[in-house]
Short mmCIF file of C-alpha atoms in Angstrom, two decimals:
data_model
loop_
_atom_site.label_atom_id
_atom_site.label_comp_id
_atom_site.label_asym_id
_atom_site.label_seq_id
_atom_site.Cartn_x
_atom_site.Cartn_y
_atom_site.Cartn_z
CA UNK A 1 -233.04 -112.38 -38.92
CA UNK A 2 -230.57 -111.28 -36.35
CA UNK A 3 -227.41 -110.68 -38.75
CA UNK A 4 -224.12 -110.58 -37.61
CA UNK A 5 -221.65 -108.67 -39.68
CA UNK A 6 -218.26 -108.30 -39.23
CA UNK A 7 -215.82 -105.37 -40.78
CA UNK A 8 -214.59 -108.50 -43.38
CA UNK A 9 -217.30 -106.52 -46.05
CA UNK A 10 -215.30 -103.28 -46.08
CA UNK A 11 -215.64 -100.12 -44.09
CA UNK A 12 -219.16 -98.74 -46.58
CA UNK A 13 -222.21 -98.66 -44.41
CA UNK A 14 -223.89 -99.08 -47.88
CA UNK A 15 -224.37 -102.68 -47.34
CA UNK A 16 -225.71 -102.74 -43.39
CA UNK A 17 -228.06 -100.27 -44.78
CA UNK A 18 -229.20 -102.52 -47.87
CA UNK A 19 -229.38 -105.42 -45.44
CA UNK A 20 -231.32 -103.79 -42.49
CA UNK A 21 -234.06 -102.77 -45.40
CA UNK A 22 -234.44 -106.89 -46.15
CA UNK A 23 -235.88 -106.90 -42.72
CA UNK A 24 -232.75 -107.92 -40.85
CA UNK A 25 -231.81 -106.42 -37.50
CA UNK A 26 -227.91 -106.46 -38.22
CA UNK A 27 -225.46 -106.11 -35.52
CA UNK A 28 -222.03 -105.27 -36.62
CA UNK A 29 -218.37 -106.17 -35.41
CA UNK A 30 -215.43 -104.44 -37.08
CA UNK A 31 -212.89 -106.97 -35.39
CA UNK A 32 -213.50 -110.99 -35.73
CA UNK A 33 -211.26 -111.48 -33.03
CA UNK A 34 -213.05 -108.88 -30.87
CA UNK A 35 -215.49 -110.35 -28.57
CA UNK A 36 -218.81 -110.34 -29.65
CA UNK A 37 -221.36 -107.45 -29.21
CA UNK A 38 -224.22 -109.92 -28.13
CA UNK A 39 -224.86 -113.05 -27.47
CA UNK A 40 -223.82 -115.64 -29.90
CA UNK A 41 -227.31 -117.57 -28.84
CA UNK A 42 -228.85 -114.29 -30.34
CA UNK A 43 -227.38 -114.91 -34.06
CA UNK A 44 -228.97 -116.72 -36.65
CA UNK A 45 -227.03 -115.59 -39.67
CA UNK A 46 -223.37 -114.59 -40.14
CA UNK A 47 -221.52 -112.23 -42.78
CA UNK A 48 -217.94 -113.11 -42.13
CA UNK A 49 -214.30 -114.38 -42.76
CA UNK A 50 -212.59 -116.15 -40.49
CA UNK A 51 -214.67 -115.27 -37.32
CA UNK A 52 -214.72 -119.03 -36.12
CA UNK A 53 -211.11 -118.87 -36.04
CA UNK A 54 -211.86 -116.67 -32.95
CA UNK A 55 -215.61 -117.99 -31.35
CA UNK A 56 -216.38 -121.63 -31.88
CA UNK A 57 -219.29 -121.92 -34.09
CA UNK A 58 -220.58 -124.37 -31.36
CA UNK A 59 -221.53 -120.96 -29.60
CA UNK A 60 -223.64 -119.84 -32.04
CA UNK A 61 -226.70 -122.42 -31.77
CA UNK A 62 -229.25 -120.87 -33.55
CA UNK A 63 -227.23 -120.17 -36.42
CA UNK A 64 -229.19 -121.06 -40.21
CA UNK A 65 -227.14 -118.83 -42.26
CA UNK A 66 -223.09 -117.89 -42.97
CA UNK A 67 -222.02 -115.95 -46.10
CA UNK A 68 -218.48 -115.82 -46.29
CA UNK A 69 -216.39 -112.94 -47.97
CA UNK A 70 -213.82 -115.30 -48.80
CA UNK A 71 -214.14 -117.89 -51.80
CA UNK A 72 -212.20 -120.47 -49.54
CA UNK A 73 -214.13 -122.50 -46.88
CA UNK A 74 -211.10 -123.70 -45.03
CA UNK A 75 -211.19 -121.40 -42.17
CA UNK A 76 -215.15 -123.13 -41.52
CA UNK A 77 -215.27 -126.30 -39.36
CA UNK A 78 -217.40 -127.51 -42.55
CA UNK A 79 -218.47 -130.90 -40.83
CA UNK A 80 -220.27 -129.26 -38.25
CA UNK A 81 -221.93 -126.68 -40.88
CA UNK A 82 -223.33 -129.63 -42.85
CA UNK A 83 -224.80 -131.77 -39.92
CA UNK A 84 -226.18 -129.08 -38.34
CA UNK A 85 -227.88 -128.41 -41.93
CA UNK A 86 -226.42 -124.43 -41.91
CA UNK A 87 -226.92 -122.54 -45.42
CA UNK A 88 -223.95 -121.36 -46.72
CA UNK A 89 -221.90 -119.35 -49.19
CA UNK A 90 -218.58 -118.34 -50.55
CA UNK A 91 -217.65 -115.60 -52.54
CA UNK A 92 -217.29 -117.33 -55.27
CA UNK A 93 -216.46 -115.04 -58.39
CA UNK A 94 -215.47 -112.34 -56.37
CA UNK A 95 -212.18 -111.77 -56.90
CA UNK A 96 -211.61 -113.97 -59.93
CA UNK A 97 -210.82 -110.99 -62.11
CA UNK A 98 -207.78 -109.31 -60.55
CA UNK A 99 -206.24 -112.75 -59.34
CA UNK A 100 -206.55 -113.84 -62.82
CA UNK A 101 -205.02 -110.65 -64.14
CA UNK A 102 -202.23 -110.97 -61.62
CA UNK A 103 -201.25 -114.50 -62.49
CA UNK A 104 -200.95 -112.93 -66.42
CA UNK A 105 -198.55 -110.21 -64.92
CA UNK A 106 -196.46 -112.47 -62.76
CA UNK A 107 -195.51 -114.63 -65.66
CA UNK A 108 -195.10 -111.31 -68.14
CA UNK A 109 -192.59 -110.22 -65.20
CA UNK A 110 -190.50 -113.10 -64.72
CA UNK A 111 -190.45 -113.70 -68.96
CA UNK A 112 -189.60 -110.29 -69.73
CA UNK A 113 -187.21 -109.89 -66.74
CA UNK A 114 -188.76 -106.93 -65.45
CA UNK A 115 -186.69 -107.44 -61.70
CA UNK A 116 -183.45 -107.07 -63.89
CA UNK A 117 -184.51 -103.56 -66.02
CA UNK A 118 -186.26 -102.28 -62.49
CA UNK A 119 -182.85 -103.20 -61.08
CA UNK A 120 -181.31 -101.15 -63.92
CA UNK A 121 -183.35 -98.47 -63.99
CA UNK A 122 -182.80 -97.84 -59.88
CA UNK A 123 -179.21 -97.57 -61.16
CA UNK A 124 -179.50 -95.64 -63.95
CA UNK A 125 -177.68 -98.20 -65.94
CA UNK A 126 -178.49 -99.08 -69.56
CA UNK A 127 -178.36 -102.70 -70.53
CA UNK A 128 -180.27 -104.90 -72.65
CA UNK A 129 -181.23 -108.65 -72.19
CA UNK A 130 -181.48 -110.82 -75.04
CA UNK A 131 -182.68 -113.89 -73.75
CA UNK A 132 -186.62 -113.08 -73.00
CA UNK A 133 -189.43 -116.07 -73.68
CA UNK A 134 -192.61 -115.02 -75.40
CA UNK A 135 -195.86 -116.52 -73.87
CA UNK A 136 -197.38 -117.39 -77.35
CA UNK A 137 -197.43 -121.19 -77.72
CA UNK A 138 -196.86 -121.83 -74.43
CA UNK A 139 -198.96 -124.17 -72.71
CA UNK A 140 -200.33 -123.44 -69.40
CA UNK A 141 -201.76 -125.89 -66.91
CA UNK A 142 -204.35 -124.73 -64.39
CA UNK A 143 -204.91 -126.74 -61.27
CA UNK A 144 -208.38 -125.55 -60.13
CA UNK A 145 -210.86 -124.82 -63.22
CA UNK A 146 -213.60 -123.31 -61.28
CA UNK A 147 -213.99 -119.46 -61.05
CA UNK A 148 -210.28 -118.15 -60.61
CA UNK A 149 -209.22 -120.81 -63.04
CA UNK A 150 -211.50 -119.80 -65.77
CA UNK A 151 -210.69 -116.17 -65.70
CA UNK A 152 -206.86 -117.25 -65.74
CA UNK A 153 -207.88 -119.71 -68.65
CA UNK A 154 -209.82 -116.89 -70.76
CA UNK A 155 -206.43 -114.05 -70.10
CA UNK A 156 -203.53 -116.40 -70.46
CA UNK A 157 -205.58 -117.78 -73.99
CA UNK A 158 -205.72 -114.37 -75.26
CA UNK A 159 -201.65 -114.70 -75.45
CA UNK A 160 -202.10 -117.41 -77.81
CA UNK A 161 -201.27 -120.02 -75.17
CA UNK A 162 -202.79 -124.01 -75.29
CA UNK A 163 -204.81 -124.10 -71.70
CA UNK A 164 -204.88 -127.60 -70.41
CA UNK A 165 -206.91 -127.92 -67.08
CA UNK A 166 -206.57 -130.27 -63.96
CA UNK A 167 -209.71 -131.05 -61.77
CA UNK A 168 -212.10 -133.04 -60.24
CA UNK A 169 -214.87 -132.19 -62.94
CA UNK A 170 -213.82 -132.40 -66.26
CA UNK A 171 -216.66 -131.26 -68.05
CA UNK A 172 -216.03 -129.60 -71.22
CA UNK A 173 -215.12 -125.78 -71.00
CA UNK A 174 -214.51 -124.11 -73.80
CA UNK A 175 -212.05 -122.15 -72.79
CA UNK A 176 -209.33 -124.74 -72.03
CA UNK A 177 -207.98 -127.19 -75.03
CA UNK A 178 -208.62 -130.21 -72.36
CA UNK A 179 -209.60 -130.73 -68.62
CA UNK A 180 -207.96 -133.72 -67.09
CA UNK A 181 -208.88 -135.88 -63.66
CA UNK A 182 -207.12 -134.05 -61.19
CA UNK A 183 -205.46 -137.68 -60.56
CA UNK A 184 -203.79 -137.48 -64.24
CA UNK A 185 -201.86 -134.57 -62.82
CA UNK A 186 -198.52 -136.21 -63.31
CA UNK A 187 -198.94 -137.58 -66.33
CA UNK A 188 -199.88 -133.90 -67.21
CA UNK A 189 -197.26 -131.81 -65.56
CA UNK A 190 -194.35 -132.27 -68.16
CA UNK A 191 -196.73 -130.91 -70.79
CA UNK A 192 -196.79 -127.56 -69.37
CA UNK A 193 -194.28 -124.28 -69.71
CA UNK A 194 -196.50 -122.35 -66.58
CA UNK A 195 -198.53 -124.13 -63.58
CA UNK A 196 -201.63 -122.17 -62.40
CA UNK A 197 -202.19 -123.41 -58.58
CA UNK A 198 -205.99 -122.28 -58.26
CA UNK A 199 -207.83 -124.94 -56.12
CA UNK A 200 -209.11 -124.95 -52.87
CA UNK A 201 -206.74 -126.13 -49.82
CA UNK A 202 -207.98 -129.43 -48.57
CA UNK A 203 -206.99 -132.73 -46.70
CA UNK A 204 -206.12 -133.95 -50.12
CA UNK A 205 -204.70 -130.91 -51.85
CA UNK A 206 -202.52 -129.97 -49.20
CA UNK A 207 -198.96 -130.75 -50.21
CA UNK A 208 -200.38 -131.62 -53.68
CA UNK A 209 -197.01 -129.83 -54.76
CA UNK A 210 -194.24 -131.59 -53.02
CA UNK A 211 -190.81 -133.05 -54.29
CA UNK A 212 -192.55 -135.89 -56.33
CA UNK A 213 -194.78 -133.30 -57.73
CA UNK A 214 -191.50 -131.39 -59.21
CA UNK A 215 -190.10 -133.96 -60.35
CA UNK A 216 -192.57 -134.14 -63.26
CA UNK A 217 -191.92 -130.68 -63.50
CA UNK A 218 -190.84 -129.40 -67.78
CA UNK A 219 -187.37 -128.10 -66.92
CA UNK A 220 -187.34 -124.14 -66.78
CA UNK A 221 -191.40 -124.24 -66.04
CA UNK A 222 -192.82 -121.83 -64.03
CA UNK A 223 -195.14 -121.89 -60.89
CA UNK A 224 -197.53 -119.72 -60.01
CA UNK A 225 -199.44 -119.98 -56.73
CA UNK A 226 -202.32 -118.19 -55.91
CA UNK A 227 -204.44 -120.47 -54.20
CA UNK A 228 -203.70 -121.34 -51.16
CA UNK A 229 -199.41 -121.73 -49.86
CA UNK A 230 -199.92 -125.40 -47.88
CA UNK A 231 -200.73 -126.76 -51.47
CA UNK A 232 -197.20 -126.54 -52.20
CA UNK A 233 -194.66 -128.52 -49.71
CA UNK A 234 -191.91 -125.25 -49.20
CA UNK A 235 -188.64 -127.21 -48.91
CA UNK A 236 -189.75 -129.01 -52.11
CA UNK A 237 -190.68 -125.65 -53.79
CA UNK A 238 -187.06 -124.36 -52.72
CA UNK A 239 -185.29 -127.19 -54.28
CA UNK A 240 -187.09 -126.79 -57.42
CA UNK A 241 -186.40 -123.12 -57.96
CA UNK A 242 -182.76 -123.54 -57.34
CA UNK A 243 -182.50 -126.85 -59.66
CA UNK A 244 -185.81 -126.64 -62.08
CA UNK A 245 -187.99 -124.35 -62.37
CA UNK A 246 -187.30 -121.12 -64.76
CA UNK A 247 -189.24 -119.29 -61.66
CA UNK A 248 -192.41 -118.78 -59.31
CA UNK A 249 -194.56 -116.44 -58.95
CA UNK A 250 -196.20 -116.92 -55.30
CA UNK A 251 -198.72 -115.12 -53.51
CA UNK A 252 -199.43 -117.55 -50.75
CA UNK A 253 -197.12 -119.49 -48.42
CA UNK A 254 -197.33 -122.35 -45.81
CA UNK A 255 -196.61 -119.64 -43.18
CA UNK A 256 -198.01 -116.11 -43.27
CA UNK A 257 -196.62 -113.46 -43.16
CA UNK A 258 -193.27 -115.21 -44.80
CA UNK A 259 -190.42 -115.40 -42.60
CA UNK A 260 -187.89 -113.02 -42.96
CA UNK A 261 -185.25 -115.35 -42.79
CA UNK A 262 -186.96 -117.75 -45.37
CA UNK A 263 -184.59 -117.90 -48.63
CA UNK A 264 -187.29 -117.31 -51.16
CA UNK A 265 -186.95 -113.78 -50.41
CA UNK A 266 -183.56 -113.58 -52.47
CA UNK A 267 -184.02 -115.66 -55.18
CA UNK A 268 -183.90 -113.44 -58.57
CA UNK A 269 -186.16 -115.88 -60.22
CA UNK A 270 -189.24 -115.51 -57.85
CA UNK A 271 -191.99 -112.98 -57.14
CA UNK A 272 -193.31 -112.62 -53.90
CA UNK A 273 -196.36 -110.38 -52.91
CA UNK A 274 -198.28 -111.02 -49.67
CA UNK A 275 -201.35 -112.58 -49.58
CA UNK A 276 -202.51 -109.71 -52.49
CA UNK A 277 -203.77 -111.07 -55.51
CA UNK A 278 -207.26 -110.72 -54.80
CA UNK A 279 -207.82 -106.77 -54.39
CA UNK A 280 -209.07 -105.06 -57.14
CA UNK A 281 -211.49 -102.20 -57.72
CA UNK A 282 -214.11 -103.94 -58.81
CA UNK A 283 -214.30 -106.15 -55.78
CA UNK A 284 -216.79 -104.15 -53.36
CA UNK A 285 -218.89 -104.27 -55.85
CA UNK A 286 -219.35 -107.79 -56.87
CA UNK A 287 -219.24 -108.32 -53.27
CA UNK A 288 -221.86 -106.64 -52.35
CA UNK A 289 -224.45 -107.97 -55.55
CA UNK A 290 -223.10 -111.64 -54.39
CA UNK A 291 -224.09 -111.01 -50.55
CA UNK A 292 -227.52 -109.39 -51.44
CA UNK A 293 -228.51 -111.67 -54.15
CA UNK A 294 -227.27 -115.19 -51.61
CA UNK A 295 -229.45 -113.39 -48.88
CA UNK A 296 -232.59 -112.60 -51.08
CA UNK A 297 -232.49 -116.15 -52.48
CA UNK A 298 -231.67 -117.70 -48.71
CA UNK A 299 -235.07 -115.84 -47.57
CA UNK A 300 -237.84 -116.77 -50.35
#
């Protein structure tokens, strides 16, 4: 197979090497947005990220196969994937692990006001808070119970948390107390202390967070987004942090990178990293299992 592979896997030439010994003549392309170094004609399977947010997959008509290093599928024109009857896969699992772990050590951080000691440290000054919330018995809500949500589910449990769940399959899991329809979600949002945003952005998800959404809100709840930032309406998110919520923990935003001007930057109550929750150590190498194993399955 004529394999296109762009530098979304990682700078290791571990991988090209492992796929060009499955029989595939791979072609490589550091750049997504770079143009192409052949023919897209020539391609019949793709190892990618958002490289048809740069060459119209309508280009590429010869194309059976697309592995994705992302465990999203919104930068894919996914109608045209399915009539055209193209295999493919998401990195699903991937980075699970350190964007579970992260959502843990946002919450820790805004409980335990670590923004006010750093601040006192910087200064040298000695002080002690005495109003810090404890995580046990809290109960957490995760939107999105598939792969991230699970690995948030098993961490935040370990705190001796309740885990309630909100999704479109509600099978039974046992690490969450209860899934719930994902169209219960207001009847279930003034049960929880923390709000895990984990699902995928879609036509129906986006803005699934908006001034409505708040409103069912627990007073002094926190928000933690690390999904995808259209999920969440931003002026609605604003007015919530300055009149609701205890505090947000957000990796993801409507608009990336986040606007210099935008006021989320100076609240005291929010976290704000960019677009970072995934990386982790272990990545490359669950990557690199999940592309092989896809591919050898794709081929038998």
């Amino acid at each position: 197979m004529n394999l296109l592979v762009t530098g979304a896997i990682g700078s290791s030439k571990d991988i090209l090497l492992e796929l060009e010994k499955m029989g595939n003549n791979v072609i490589f392309l550091q750049n997504e947005k770079d143009e192409l170094p052949t023919a897209p004609e020539q391609i019949e399977g793709i190892i990618c990220n958002g490289l048809f947010l740069h060459h119209p997959i309508e280009k590429f008509i010869n194309l059976k196969y697309i592995q994705l290093t992302s465990a999203g599928f919104d930068r894919v024109p996914m109608e045209y994937v399915e009539e055209k009857g193209i295999a493919i896969y998401n990195a699903r699992g991937v980075y699970s692990v350190p964007m579970a772990e992260y959502a843990v050590c946002g919450v820790l951080s805004l409980y335990k006001q670590m923004q006010f000691f750093n601040k006192n440290q910087n200064e040298h000054n000695w002080e002690k808070h005495r109003k810090l919330p404890e995580l046990f018995g809290k109960t957490v809500l995760i939107v999105g119970c598939g792969s991230v949500g699970n690995e948030c589910a098993m961490r935040f449990k370990a705190f001796g948390t309740k885990i309630i769940g909100c999704d479109i399959n509600t099978c039974y899991n046992p690490n969450f107390n209860k899934i719930y329809h994902i169209d219960e979600l207001y009847s279930v949002l003034p049960m929880a202390d923390i709000v895990v945003l984990t699902l995928p952005l879609s036509d129906k998800t986006r803005h699934l967070i908006d001034e409505k959404a708040f409103s069912k809100f627990k007073d002094a709840s926190v928000l933690v987004n690390i999904s995808r930032g259209a999920v969440v309406e931003t002026n609605a998110l604003i007015n919530a942090l300055e009149n609701k919520l205890f505090g947000a923990v957000l990796d993801v935003f409507e608009e990336e990178p986040l606007n210099s001007s935008s006021p989320l930057w100076d609240m005291q109550n929010v976290i704000i990293t960019p677009h970072n929750s995934f990386i982790g150590d272990g990545n490359k190498l669950r990557l690199y299992e999940l592309i092989l194993n896809n591919l050898w399955r794709y081929s038998k």
